[in-house]
Coordinates of N, CA, C and O in Angstrom, one line a residue:
M1 N 9.8 -16.5 14.5 CA 8.9 -17.0 13.5 C 8.6 -15.9 12.5 O 8.3 -14.8 12.9
P2 N 8.8 -16.2 11.2 CA 8.5 -15.1 10.2 C 7.0 -14.7 10.2 O 6.1 -15.5 10.5
K3 N 6.8 -13.5 9.8 CA 5.5 -12.9 9.7 C 4.8 -13.6 8.5 O 5.4 -13.8 7.4
K4 N 3.5 -13.8 8.6 CA 2.7 -14.4 7.5 C 2.7 -13.5 6.4 O 2.4 -12.3 6.5
Q5 N 2.9 -14.0 5.1 CA 2.9 -13.1 4.0 C 1.4 -12.7 3.6 O 0.5 -13.6 3.6
R6 N 1.2 -11.5 3.4 CA -0.1 -11.0 3.0 C -0.4 -11.1 1.5 O 0.5 -10.8 0.7
C7 N -1.6 -11.6 1.2 CA -1.9 -11.8 -0.2 C -2.1 -10.4 -0.9 O -2.7 -9.5 -0.3
R8 N -1.5 -10.3 -2.1 CA -1.5 -9.0 -2.8 C -2.7 -8.9 -3.7 O -3.0 -9.9 -4.4
N9 N -3.3 -7.8 -3.8 CA -4.4 -7.5 -4.7 C -3.9 -7.1 -6.0 O -3.2 -6.1 -6.1
I10 N -4.3 -7.8 -7.1 CA -3.9 -7.5 -8.5 C -5.1 -7.1 -9.2 O -6.1 -7.8 -9.2
C11 N -5.0 -6.0 -10.0 CA -6.2 -5.5 -10.7 C -6.6 -6.4 -11.8 O -7.8 -6.8 -11.9
S12 N -5.7 -6.9 -12.6 CA -6.0 -7.9 -13.7 C -4.7 -8.6 -14.0 O -3.6 -8.1 -13.8
A13 N -4.9 -9.8 -14.6 CA -3.8 -10.6 -15.0 C -3.1 -9.9 -16.2 O -3.7 -9.2 -17.0
P14 N -1.7 -10.0 -16.3 CA -1.0 -9.4 -17.4 C -1.6 -9.9 -18.8 O -1.9 -11.1 -18.9
R15 N -1.7 -9.0 -19.7 CA -2.2 -9.4 -21.1 C -1.1 -10.2 -21.8 O -1.4 -11.0 -22.7
V16 N 0.1 -9.9 -21.5 CA 1.2 -10.6 -22.2 C 2.1 -11.2 -21.1 O 2.4 -10.6 -20.1
E17 N 2.4 -12.5 -21.2 CA 3.1 -13.2 -20.1 C 4.6 -13.5 -20.5 O 5.3 -14.0 -19.6
R18 N 5.0 -13.2 -21.7 CA 6.4 -13.5 -22.0 C 6.9 -12.5 -23.1 O 6.2 -12.1 -24.0
F19 N 8.1 -12.0 -22.9 CA 8.8 -11.1 -23.8 C 10.1 -11.8 -24.2 O 10.8 -12.3 -23.3
L20 N 10.5 -11.7 -25.4 CA 11.7 -12.3 -25.9 C 12.4 -11.2 -26.7 O 11.8 -10.6 -27.6
P21 N 13.7 -11.0 -26.5 CA 14.5 -10.0 -27.3 C 14.5 -10.4 -28.7 O 14.6 -11.6 -29.1
E22 N 14.4 -9.4 -29.6 CA 14.4 -9.7 -31.1 C 15.6 -10.4 -31.5 O 16.7 -10.1 -31.0
G23 N 15.5 -11.4 -32.3 CA 16.6 -12.2 -32.8 C 17.2 -13.2 -31.9 O 18.1 -13.9 -32.1
K24 N 16.5 -13.4 -30.7 CA 17.0 -14.3 -29.7 C 16.1 -15.6 -29.7 O 14.9 -15.5 -29.9
Q25 N 16.7 -16.7 -29.7 CA 16.0 -18.0 -29.6 C 15.5 -18.2 -28.2 O 16.2 -17.8 -27.2
V26 N 14.4 -18.9 -28.0 CA 13.9 -19.3 -26.7 C 14.9 -20.2 -26.1 O 15.3 -21.2 -26.7
S27 N 15.3 -19.9 -24.9 CA 16.2 -20.7 -24.2 C 15.9 -20.8 -22.7 O 14.9 -20.2 -22.3
G28 N 16.7 -21.4 -21.9 CA 16.4 -21.5 -20.5 C 16.8 -20.2 -19.7 O 16.4 -20.0 -18.6
D29 N 17.5 -19.3 -20.4 CA 17.9 -18.1 -19.8 C 16.8 -17.1 -19.7 O 16.5 -16.5 -20.8
R30 N 16.2 -16.9 -18.6 CA 15.1 -16.0 -18.5 C 15.0 -15.4 -17.1 O 15.6 -15.9 -16.1
V31 N 14.3 -14.3 -17.0 CA 14.0 -13.6 -15.7 C 12.5 -13.8 -15.5 O 11.7 -13.6 -16.4
T32 N 12.1 -14.3 -14.3 CA 10.7 -14.4 -14.0 C 10.3 -13.3 -13.1 O 10.8 -13.2 -12.0
L33 N 9.3 -12.5 -13.6 CA 8.7 -11.4 -12.8 C 7.4 -12.0 -12.3 O 6.6 -12.5 -13.0
S34 N 7.2 -11.9 -10.9 CA 6.0 -12.3 -10.4 C 4.9 -11.4 -10.7 O 5.1 -10.2 -11.1
C35 N 3.6 -11.8 -10.6 CA 2.5 -10.9 -11.0 C 2.4 -9.7 -10.0 O 2.0 -8.7 -10.5
D36 N 2.8 -9.9 -8.8 CA 2.8 -8.8 -7.9 C 3.9 -7.8 -8.2 O 3.7 -6.6 -8.1
E37 N 5.1 -8.3 -8.7 CA 6.1 -7.4 -9.1 C 5.7 -6.6 -10.4 O 5.9 -5.4 -10.5
F38 N 5.0 -7.3 -11.3 CA 4.4 -6.7 -12.5 C 3.4 -5.6 -12.1 O 3.4 -4.5 -12.6
E39 N 2.6 -5.9 -11.1 CA 1.6 -4.9 -10.7 C 2.2 -3.7 -10.1 O 1.8 -2.6 -10.3
A40 N 3.3 -3.9 -9.3 CA 4.0 -2.7 -8.7 C 4.6 -1.8 -9.8 O 4.4 -0.6 -9.8
I41 N 5.2 -2.5 -10.8 CA 5.8 -1.7 -11.9 C 4.6 -1.0 -12.7 O 4.8 0.2 -13.0
R42 N 3.5 -1.7 -12.9 CA 2.4 -1.1 -13.6 C 1.9 0.1 -12.9 O 1.7 1.2 -13.5
L43 N 1.6 0.0 -11.6 CA 1.0 1.1 -10.9 C 2.0 2.3 -10.7 O 1.6 3.4 -10.8
I44 N 3.2 2.0 -10.3 CA 4.2 3.1 -10.0 C 4.7 3.7 -11.3 O 4.7 5.0 -11.4
D45 N 5.2 2.9 -12.3 CA 5.8 3.5 -13.5 C 4.8 3.9 -14.6 O 4.9 4.9 -15.2
Y46 N 3.8 3.0 -14.8 CA 2.9 3.2 -15.9 C 1.7 4.1 -15.5 O 1.4 5.1 -16.2
E47 N 1.1 3.8 -14.3 CA 0.0 4.6 -13.8 C 0.4 5.9 -13.0 O -0.4 6.7 -12.7
R48 N 1.7 6.0 -12.7 CA 2.3 7.1 -12.0 C 1.7 7.3 -10.6 O 1.4 8.4 -10.1
R49 N 1.5 6.1 -9.9 CA 1.0 6.2 -8.5 C 2.2 6.2 -7.6 O 3.3 5.8 -7.9
T50 N 1.9 6.7 -6.4 CA 3.0 6.7 -5.4 C 3.0 5.3 -4.8 O 2.1 4.5 -4.9
Q51 N 4.1 5.1 -4.0 CA 4.2 3.8 -3.3 C 3.1 3.7 -2.3 O 2.6 2.6 -2.1
L52 N 2.7 4.8 -1.7 CA 1.6 4.7 -0.7 C 0.3 4.4 -1.4 O -0.5 3.5 -0.9
Q53 N 0.0 5.0 -2.5 CA -1.2 4.6 -3.3 C -1.2 3.2 -3.7 O -2.2 2.5 -3.7
T54 N 0.0 2.7 -4.2 CA 0.1 1.4 -4.7 C -0.1 0.4 -3.5 O -0.8 -0.6 -3.7
A55 N 0.4 0.7 -2.3 CA 0.2 -0.1 -1.2 C -1.3 -0.3 -0.8 O -1.7 -1.4 -0.5
A56 N -2.0 0.8 -0.9 CA -3.4 0.8 -0.6 C -4.1 -0.1 -1.6 O -5.0 -0.9 -1.2
Q57 N -3.8 0.1 -2.8 CA -4.5 -0.7 -3.9 C -4.2 -2.2 -3.8 O -5.0 -3.0 -4.0
M58 N -2.9 -2.5 -3.5 CA -2.5 -3.9 -3.4 C -2.8 -4.5 -2.0 O -2.6 -5.7 -1.8
H59 N -3.3 -3.7 -1.1 CA -3.6 -4.2 0.3 C -2.3 -4.7 1.0 O -2.4 -5.8 1.7
I60 N -1.2 -4.0 0.9 CA 0.0 -4.4 1.6 C 0.7 -3.1 2.1 O 0.2 -2.0 1.8
S61 N 1.7 -3.2 2.9 CA 2.4 -2.0 3.5 C 3.3 -1.3 2.4 O 3.7 -1.9 1.4
R62 N 3.6 -0.1 2.6 CA 4.4 0.7 1.7 C 5.8 0.1 1.7 O 6.4 0.1 0.6
T63 N 6.3 -0.4 2.8 CA 7.7 -0.9 2.8 C 7.7 -2.2 1.9 O 8.7 -2.5 1.3
T64 N 6.6 -3.0 2.0 CA 6.5 -4.2 1.1 C 6.5 -3.8 -0.3 O 7.1 -4.4 -1.2
V65 N 5.7 -2.8 -0.7 CA 5.7 -2.3 -2.0 C 7.1 -1.9 -2.5 O 7.5 -2.2 -3.6
A66 N 7.8 -1.2 -1.6 CA 9.2 -0.7 -2.0 C 10.1 -1.9 -2.3 O 10.9 -1.9 -3.2
E67 N 10.0 -3.0 -1.5 CA 10.8 -4.2 -1.7 C 10.4 -4.9 -3.0 O 11.3 -5.4 -3.7
I68 N 9.1 -5.0 -3.2 CA 8.6 -5.7 -4.5 C 9.1 -4.9 -5.7 O 9.6 -5.4 -6.7
Y69 N 8.9 -3.6 -5.6 CA 9.3 -2.7 -6.7 C 10.8 -2.8 -7.0 O 11.2 -2.9 -8.1
A70 N 11.6 -2.7 -6.0 CA 13.1 -2.8 -6.1 C 13.5 -4.2 -6.8 O 14.3 -4.2 -7.7
S71 N 12.8 -5.2 -6.3 CA 13.1 -6.6 -6.9 C 12.7 -6.6 -8.4 O 13.5 -7.1 -9.2
A72 N 11.6 -6.0 -8.7 CA 11.1 -6.0 -10.1 C 12.1 -5.2 -11.0 O 12.4 -5.6 -12.1
R73 N 12.5 -4.1 -10.5 CA 13.4 -3.2 -11.3 C 14.8 -3.9 -11.5 O 15.4 -3.8 -12.6
R74 N 15.3 -4.6 -10.5 CA 16.5 -5.4 -10.6 C 16.4 -6.4 -11.7 O 17.3 -6.6 -12.6
K75 N 15.3 -7.1 -11.7 CA 15.0 -8.2 -12.7 C 14.9 -7.6 -14.1 O 15.5 -8.2 -15.0
L76 N 14.2 -6.5 -14.2 CA 14.0 -5.9 -15.5 C 15.4 -5.4 -16.1 O 15.7 -5.5 -17.3
A77 N 16.2 -4.8 -15.2 CA 17.5 -4.3 -15.6 C 18.4 -5.5 -16.1 O 19.1 -5.4 -17.1
E78 N 18.3 -6.6 -15.3 CA 19.1 -7.8 -15.7 C 18.7 -8.3 -17.1 O 19.5 -8.6 -17.9
A79 N 17.4 -8.4 -17.3 CA 16.9 -8.8 -18.6 C 17.3 -7.9 -19.7 O 17.7 -8.4 -20.8
L80 N 17.2 -6.6 -19.5 CA 17.6 -5.7 -20.6 C 19.1 -5.7 -20.9 O 19.5 -5.7 -22.0
L81 N 19.9 -5.7 -19.8 CA 21.3 -5.7 -20.0 C 21.9 -7.0 -20.6 O 22.8 -7.0 -21.4
D82 N 21.3 -8.1 -20.2 CA 21.8 -9.4 -20.6 C 21.0 -10.0 -21.8 O 21.3 -11.1 -22.2
G83 N 20.0 -9.3 -22.2 CA 19.2 -9.8 -23.4 C 18.4 -11.1 -23.0 O 18.4 -12.0 -23.8
L84 N 17.9 -11.1 -21.8 CA 17.2 -12.3 -21.4 C 15.7 -12.2 -21.6 O 15.1 -11.1 -21.7
E85 N 15.1 -13.4 -21.8 CA 13.6 -13.5 -21.9 C 13.0 -13.1 -20.6 O 13.6 -13.3 -19.5
I86 N 11.8 -12.4 -20.6 CA 11.1 -12.0 -19.4 C 9.8 -12.8 -19.4 O 9.0 -12.8 -20.4
E87 N 9.6 -13.5 -18.3 CA 8.3 -14.3 -18.1 C 7.6 -13.7 -16.9 O 8.2 -13.4 -15.9
I88 N 6.3 -13.5 -17.0 CA 5.5 -13.0 -15.9 C 4.6 -14.1 -15.4 O 3.7 -14.6 -16.1
S89 N 4.9 -14.6 -14.2 CA 4.0 -15.7 -13.6 C 4.3 -15.8 -12.1 O 5.4 -15.4 -11.7
G90 N 3.3 -16.4 -11.5 CA 3.5 -16.7 -10.0 C 3.3 -15.5 -9.1 O 2.9 -14.4 -9.5
G91 N 3.6 -15.7 -7.9 CA 3.5 -14.7 -6.8 C 2.3 -15.1 -5.9 O 1.5 -16.0 -6.3
Y92 N 2.2 -14.4 -4.8 CA 1.1 -14.6 -3.9 C 0.1 -13.5 -4.0 O 0.3 -12.4 -3.5
Y93 N -0.9 -13.7 -4.8 CA -1.9 -12.7 -5.1 C -3.3 -13.2 -5.4 O -3.5 -14.4 -5.6
H94 N -4.2 -12.3 -5.4 CA -5.6 -12.7 -5.9 C -6.0 -11.5 -6.8 O -5.6 -10.4 -6.7
L95 N -6.8 -11.9 -7.8 CA -7.3 -10.9 -8.7 C -8.5 -10.1 -8.1 O -9.3 -10.6 -7.4
C96 N -8.5 -8.8 -8.3 CA -9.5 -7.9 -7.8 C -10.9 -8.4 -8.2 O -11.1 -8.8 -9.4
D97 N -11.8 -8.3 -7.3 CA -13.2 -8.7 -7.6 C -14.1 -7.5 -8.0 O -15.3 -7.7 -8.1
G98 N -13.5 -6.4 -8.1 CA -14.3 -5.2 -8.5 C -14.8 -4.4 -7.3 O -15.5 -3.4 -7.5
T99 N -14.4 -4.8 -6.1 CA -14.9 -4.1 -4.9 C -13.9 -3.3 -4.1 O -14.2 -2.7 -3.1
N100 N -12.7 -3.1 -4.7 CA -11.6 -2.4 -4.0 C -11.8 -0.9 -4.0 O -11.7 -0.3 -5.1
P101 N -12.1 -0.3 -2.9 CA -12.4 1.1 -2.9 C -11.1 2.0 -3.1 O -11.2 3.1 -3.4
Y102 N -9.9 1.4 -3.1 CA -8.7 2.1 -3.3 C -8.2 2.0 -4.7 O -7.1 2.5 -5.0
C103 N -8.9 1.3 -5.6 CA -8.6 1.2 -7.0 C -8.6 2.6 -7.6 O -9.5 3.4 -7.4
F104 N -7.6 3.0 -8.4 CA -7.5 4.3 -9.0 C -8.1 4.3 -10.4 O -8.0 5.4 -11.0
R105 N -8.5 3.2 -11.0 CA -9.1 3.3 -12.3 C -10.5 3.9 -12.2 O -11.3 3.6 -11.3
P106 N -10.8 4.8 -13.2 CA -12.1 5.5 -13.2 C -13.3 4.5 -13.4 O -14.4 4.6 -12.9
V107 N -13.0 3.4 -14.2 CA -13.9 2.4 -14.5 C -13.3 1.0 -14.2 O -12.2 0.7 -14.7
C108 N -13.9 0.2 -13.4 CA -13.4 -1.1 -13.0 C -13.3 -2.0 -14.2 O -14.2 -2.1 -15.0
L109 N -12.1 -2.7 -14.3 CA -11.9 -3.6 -15.4 C -12.8 -4.8 -15.3 O -13.2 -5.4 -16.3
K110 N -13.1 -5.2 -14.1 CA -13.9 -6.4 -13.8 C -15.4 -6.2 -14.1 O -16.0 -7.0 -14.7
T111 N -15.9 -5.1 -13.5 CA -17.4 -4.9 -13.6 C -17.8 -3.9 -14.6 O -19.0 -3.9 -15.0
G112 N -16.9 -3.1 -15.1 CA -17.3 -2.1 -16.1 C -18.0 -0.9 -15.5 O -18.4 0.0 -16.3
R113 N -18.1 -0.8 -14.2 CA -18.8 0.3 -13.5 C -17.8 1.4 -13.1 O -16.7 1.1 -12.9
E114 N -18.3 2.6 -13.0 CA -17.5 3.7 -12.5 C -17.2 3.4 -11.0 O -18.1 2.9 -10.3
K115 N -16.0 3.8 -10.6 CA -15.6 3.6 -9.2 C -15.9 4.8 -8.4 O -15.8 5.9 -8.8
E116 N -16.1 4.5 -7.1 CA -16.2 5.6 -6.1 C -14.9 5.5 -5.3 O -14.4 4.5 -4.9
H117 N -14.2 6.7 -5.2 CA -12.8 6.7 -4.6 C -12.9 7.1 -3.1 O -13.7 7.8 -2.7
V118 N -11.9 6.5 -2.4 CA -11.7 6.8 -1.0 C -10.5 7.7 -0.9 O -9.5 7.4 -1.5
D119 N -10.6 8.9 -0.3 CA -9.4 9.8 -0.2 C -8.7 9.6 1.1 O -9.1 9.2 2.0

């Protein structure tokens, strides 16, 4: 029996949900990046967090983060190389309610308050 999937914690919904290569018409050819894949890319590549820090913030294991991250990078590479539209939607996640002690943002996006960090 497969292990039950753990819900991933996402800091905030993506501000942009669709990217289209310049000069390309909207078509059915697209890559769909789940919100948890987007969050892994955001935390690891944009925020420069480790996979361990990302796992703590998303409330999942480091190995799961590695799998999500690898999947996201494959999808992004495919979209870039083949000139495909990128859509960000779906995934098994919940939005942070502002109480995550492992969040690395100095000010919570949800509450606007300064965060206390757990080391």
